[in-house]
Amino acid sequence: MRIAIIGIGNVGSALARGFVRAGHQVVLGVRNAGDAKVSSLAQNTNAEVNSPSGAAASADVIVLALPWTAAEEAVRSLGNLKGKIVIDCMNPLAMRNGVLGLDRGFDTSGAEALANWIPDARIVKTLNQVGAELMADNSDLPHRPVMFMASNDAEAKAAVSALLTGLGFEALDAGDLTKARLLEPYGMVWINQALFRGQGRDWAFAAVKRT
């Protein structure tokens, strides 16, 4: 599958490596193709480099790994995304009174805002619940890490489930896109434990069943 990654910070770069390892073709959607970081990532992953809109237009799946504060402008500049599967792995982070949190509560979500910006796209909320390191490679964990996903589109969810499995995750269906109101705070649980409670970044949630 051809996957466009828009935003090549820690998450986007990790997903580029993970998807290439899983056998997919990756195209990096960037504004500055000559940047040293872009060149290094492209070389290490054998990824193509294109403009954000060009990458999005050429791909089967688009991954949005943008800082939330820059997301709306960047997403609206991607052009016509009608019928495109869009993976939203962004958490709507904001500082409030000096404390890192979400900029919205349980009556809406970043994913639903995204759906208003690109109403014709097939949005799947996922890959927001663990750190970048384990998106790139989680093969050494003792249990398969769980990754929830939410979407209104069953076919898009099935396609993304296969991608998540290829990245080493156990994909679990959380329901329609409104369930992103649960998944974004759930992502904050990982952030809280990783950054503020001493767990570090090399861990993930797992769904362990009684045998």
C-alpha positions as a printed NumPy array, in Angstrom:
array([[  0.   ,   0.   ,   0.   ],
       [  1.152,   3.547,  -0.706],
       [  1.075,   5.656,   2.46 ],
       [  1.575,   9.427,   2.658],
       [  2.912,  10.762,   5.924],
       [  2.155,  14.419,   6.589],
       [  4.36 ,  15.666,   9.402],
       [  7.74 ,  14.047,  10.044],
       [  8.362,  14.81 ,  13.674],
       [  8.957,  11.92 ,  16.065],
       [  5.661,  10.184,  15.296],
       [  5.707,  10.664,  11.529],
       [  9.334,   9.546,  11.263],
       [  8.684,   6.47 ,  13.409],
       [  5.646,   5.504,  11.34 ],
       [  7.621,   5.916,   8.136],
       [ 10.161,   3.397,   9.43 ],
       [  7.461,   1.073,  10.714],
       [  5.403,   1.059,   7.532],
       [  8.469,   0.502,   5.35 ],
       [  9.491,  -2.399,   7.59 ],
       [  5.994,  -3.839,   7.068],
       [  6.461,  -3.708,   3.295],
       [  4.568,  -0.559,   2.352],
       [  5.622,   2.267,   0.059],
       [  5.971,   5.56 ,   1.909],
       [  5.881,   9.089,   0.533],
       [  6.834,  11.974,   2.791],
       [  4.698,  15.089,   2.396],
       [  6.93 ,  18.017,   3.329],
       [  7.21 ,  21.715,   2.587],
       [ 11.009,  21.758,   2.448],
       [ 12.303,  18.75 ,   0.532],
       [ 15.89 ,  19.936,   0.93 ],
       [ 15.888,  19.809,   4.712],
       [ 18.62 ,  17.527,   6.091],
       [ 16.152,  15.652,   8.316],
       [ 13.916,  14.947,   5.334],
       [ 16.828,  13.732,   3.228],
       [ 18.082,  11.463,   6.004],
       [ 14.67 ,   9.905,   6.646],
       [ 14.025,   9.413,   2.938],
       [ 17.398,   7.746,   2.503],
       [ 16.956,   5.479,   5.532],
       [ 13.477,   4.366,   4.508],
       [ 13.765,   4.548,   0.723],
       [ 10.736,   6.842,   0.851],
       [  9.684,   9.259,  -1.848],
       [  9.532,  12.968,  -1.071],
       [  6.767,  15.235,  -2.347],
       [  4.835,  18.319,  -1.338],
       [  2.112,  17.666,   1.253],
       [ -0.668,  18.001,  -1.327],
       [  1.247,  15.936,  -3.88 ],
       [  1.911,  13.184,  -1.371],
       [ -1.737,  13.127,  -0.291],
       [ -3.015,  12.996,  -3.866],
       [ -0.768,  10.049,  -4.747],
       [ -1.459,   7.87 ,  -1.707],
       [ -3.938,   5.16 ,  -0.77 ],
       [ -3.763,   6.164,   2.901],
       [ -2.793,   9.499,   4.459],
       [ -1.315,   9.677,   7.96 ],
       [ -1.641,  12.99 ,   9.791],
       [  1.151,  13.348,  12.35 ],
       [  1.08 ,  17.106,  12.776],
       [  1.349,  19.328,  15.845],
       [ -2.222,  20.135,  16.793],
       [ -1.668,  23.894,  16.704],
       [ -0.597,  23.664,  13.047],
       [ -3.043,  20.978,  11.982],
       [ -6.013,  22.906,  10.622],
       [ -4.043,  25.097,   8.225],
       [ -1.918,  22.171,   7.066],
       [ -4.878,  19.843,   6.549],
       [ -6.925,  22.394,   4.633],
       [ -3.982,  22.913,   2.26 ],
       [ -3.862,  19.235,   1.223],
       [ -6.474,  19.618,  -1.488],
       [ -9.355,  17.291,  -2.327],
       [ -9.278,  14.235,  -0.032],
       [-12.641,  12.815,  -1.096],
       [-12.692,   9.074,  -0.544],
       [ -9.186,   8.994,   0.949],
       [ -8.501,   6.988,   4.102],
       [ -6.989,   9.4  ,   6.623],
       [ -5.367,   8.135,   9.818],
       [ -5.588,  10.745,  12.564],
       [ -2.847,  10.046,  15.111],
       [ -2.911,  13.559,  16.573],
       [ -3.837,  14.424,  20.134],
       [ -5.228,  17.955,  20.604],
       [ -2.628,  18.939,  23.199],
       [ -2.574,  22.328,  24.865],
       [ -1.   ,  23.98 ,  27.893],
       [ -3.502,  25.223,  30.469],
       [ -2.228,  27.064,  33.518],
       [  1.178,  25.566,  32.881],
       [ -0.139,  22.003,  32.702],
       [ -0.16 ,  19.821,  29.575],
       [ -3.644,  18.582,  28.698],
       [ -6.267,  18.421,  25.963],
       [ -7.894,  21.523,  24.528],
       [-11.364,  19.939,  24.627],
       [-13.417,  17.688,  26.868],
       [-15.707,  14.711,  26.389],
       [-18.376,  16.395,  24.245],
       [-16.176,  16.534,  21.123],
       [-12.708,  15.514,  19.935],
       [ -9.855,  16.504,  17.69 ],
       [-10.904,  13.781,  15.256],
       [-14.385,  15.287,  14.961],
       [-12.862,  18.703,  14.3  ],
       [-10.759,  17.066,  11.589],
       [-13.904,  15.568,  10.074],
       [-15.335,  19.072,   9.765],
       [-12.19 ,  20.28 ,   7.981],
       [-12.181,  17.382,   5.479],
       [-15.775,  16.096,   5.434],
       [-15.334,  13.863,   2.381],
       [-12.375,  11.918,   3.794],
       [-12.658,   8.539,   5.529],
       [-11.132,   9.296,   8.926],
       [ -9.841,   6.67 ,  11.347],
       [ -8.64 ,   7.784,  14.772],
       [ -5.766,   5.618,  15.996],
       [ -2.004,   5.541,  16.712],
       [ -2.392,   8.243,  19.359],
       [ -2.068,   5.924,  22.356],
       [  1.642,   5.098,  22.559],
       [  5.015,   6.733,  22.018],
       [  6.771,   7.013,  18.692],
       [  9.473,   4.502,  19.612],
       [  6.99 ,   1.633,  19.746],
       [  5.338,   2.692,  16.504],
       [  8.63 ,   2.142,  14.723],
       [  9.286,  -1.259,  16.3  ],
       [  7.587,  -3.098,  19.165],
       [  8.711,  -6.621,  18.288],
       [ 10.637,  -7.091,  21.547],
       [  7.643,  -6.555,  23.856],
       [  6.453,  -9.652,  25.765],
       [  2.824,  -9.007,  24.743],
       [  1.404,  -7.566,  21.555],
       [  0.472,  -3.944,  22.376],
       [ -3.13 ,  -2.923,  21.864],
       [ -4.169,  -0.059,  19.589],
       [ -7.775,   1.138,  19.557],
       [ -9.35 ,   2.769,  16.519],
       [-12.537,   4.748,  15.931],
       [-14.257,   5.56 ,  12.646],
       [-17.635,   5.889,  10.961],
       [-16.357,   3.903,   7.949],
       [-16.206,   0.119,   8.407],
       [-14.144,  -0.507,   5.268],
       [-11.606,   2.149,   6.187],
       [-11.385,   0.678,   9.676],
       [-10.717,  -2.79 ,   8.236],
       [ -7.931,  -1.428,   6.03 ],
       [ -6.347,   0.43 ,   8.934],
       [ -6.684,  -2.634,  11.162],
       [ -4.488,  -4.534,   8.706],
       [ -1.921,  -1.72 ,   8.783],
       [ -1.888,  -1.741,  12.588],
       [ -1.383,  -5.5  ,  12.621],
       [  1.573,  -5.054,  10.279],
       [  3.07 ,  -2.577,  12.769],
       [  2.823,  -5.222,  15.504],
       [ -0.306,  -3.966,  17.281],
       [ -3.479,  -5.764,  18.273],
       [ -6.109,  -3.605,  16.602],
       [ -9.354,  -3.222,  18.556],
       [-12.47 ,  -1.452,  17.294],
       [-13.651,   1.261,  19.701],
       [-16.71 ,   2.219,  17.633],
       [-17.665,   5.283,  15.626],
       [-15.685,   8.516,  15.394],
       [-17.307,   9.991,  18.492],
       [-15.319,   7.4  ,  20.483],
       [-12.268,   9.538,  19.74 ],
       [-13.588,  11.488,  22.755],
       [-12.407,   8.477,  24.763],
       [ -9.249,   7.663,  22.824],
       [ -7.71 ,  11.122,  23.072],
       [ -7.931,  11.22 ,  26.894],
       [ -6.731,   7.603,  26.846],
       [ -3.667,   8.816,  24.976],
       [ -3.147,  11.304,  27.791],
       [ -2.986,   8.392,  30.258],
       [  0.061,   7.076,  28.379],
       [  1.615,  10.556,  28.269],
       [  1.02 ,  11.033,  31.992],
       [  2.636,   7.713,  32.877],
       [  5.505,   8.067,  30.406],
       [  6.497,  11.654,  31.059],
       [  5.335,  12.429,  34.602],
       [  5.113,   9.106,  36.477],
       [  8.479,   7.596,  35.648],
       [  7.429,   4.846,  33.263],
       [  9.546,   6.155,  30.399],
       [  8.691,   5.63 ,  26.752],
       [  9.404,   1.942,  26.108],
       [  6.048,   0.504,  27.171],
       [  2.509,   0.195,  25.864],
       [ -0.923,  -0.967,  26.945],
       [ -1.87 ,  -4.579,  26.163],
       [ -5.196,  -6.442,  26.198],
       [ -4.506,  -9.63 ,  28.156],
       [ -7.298, -12.215,  28.306],
       [ -7.808, -15.046,  30.759],
       [ -7.016, -18.364,  29.073]])
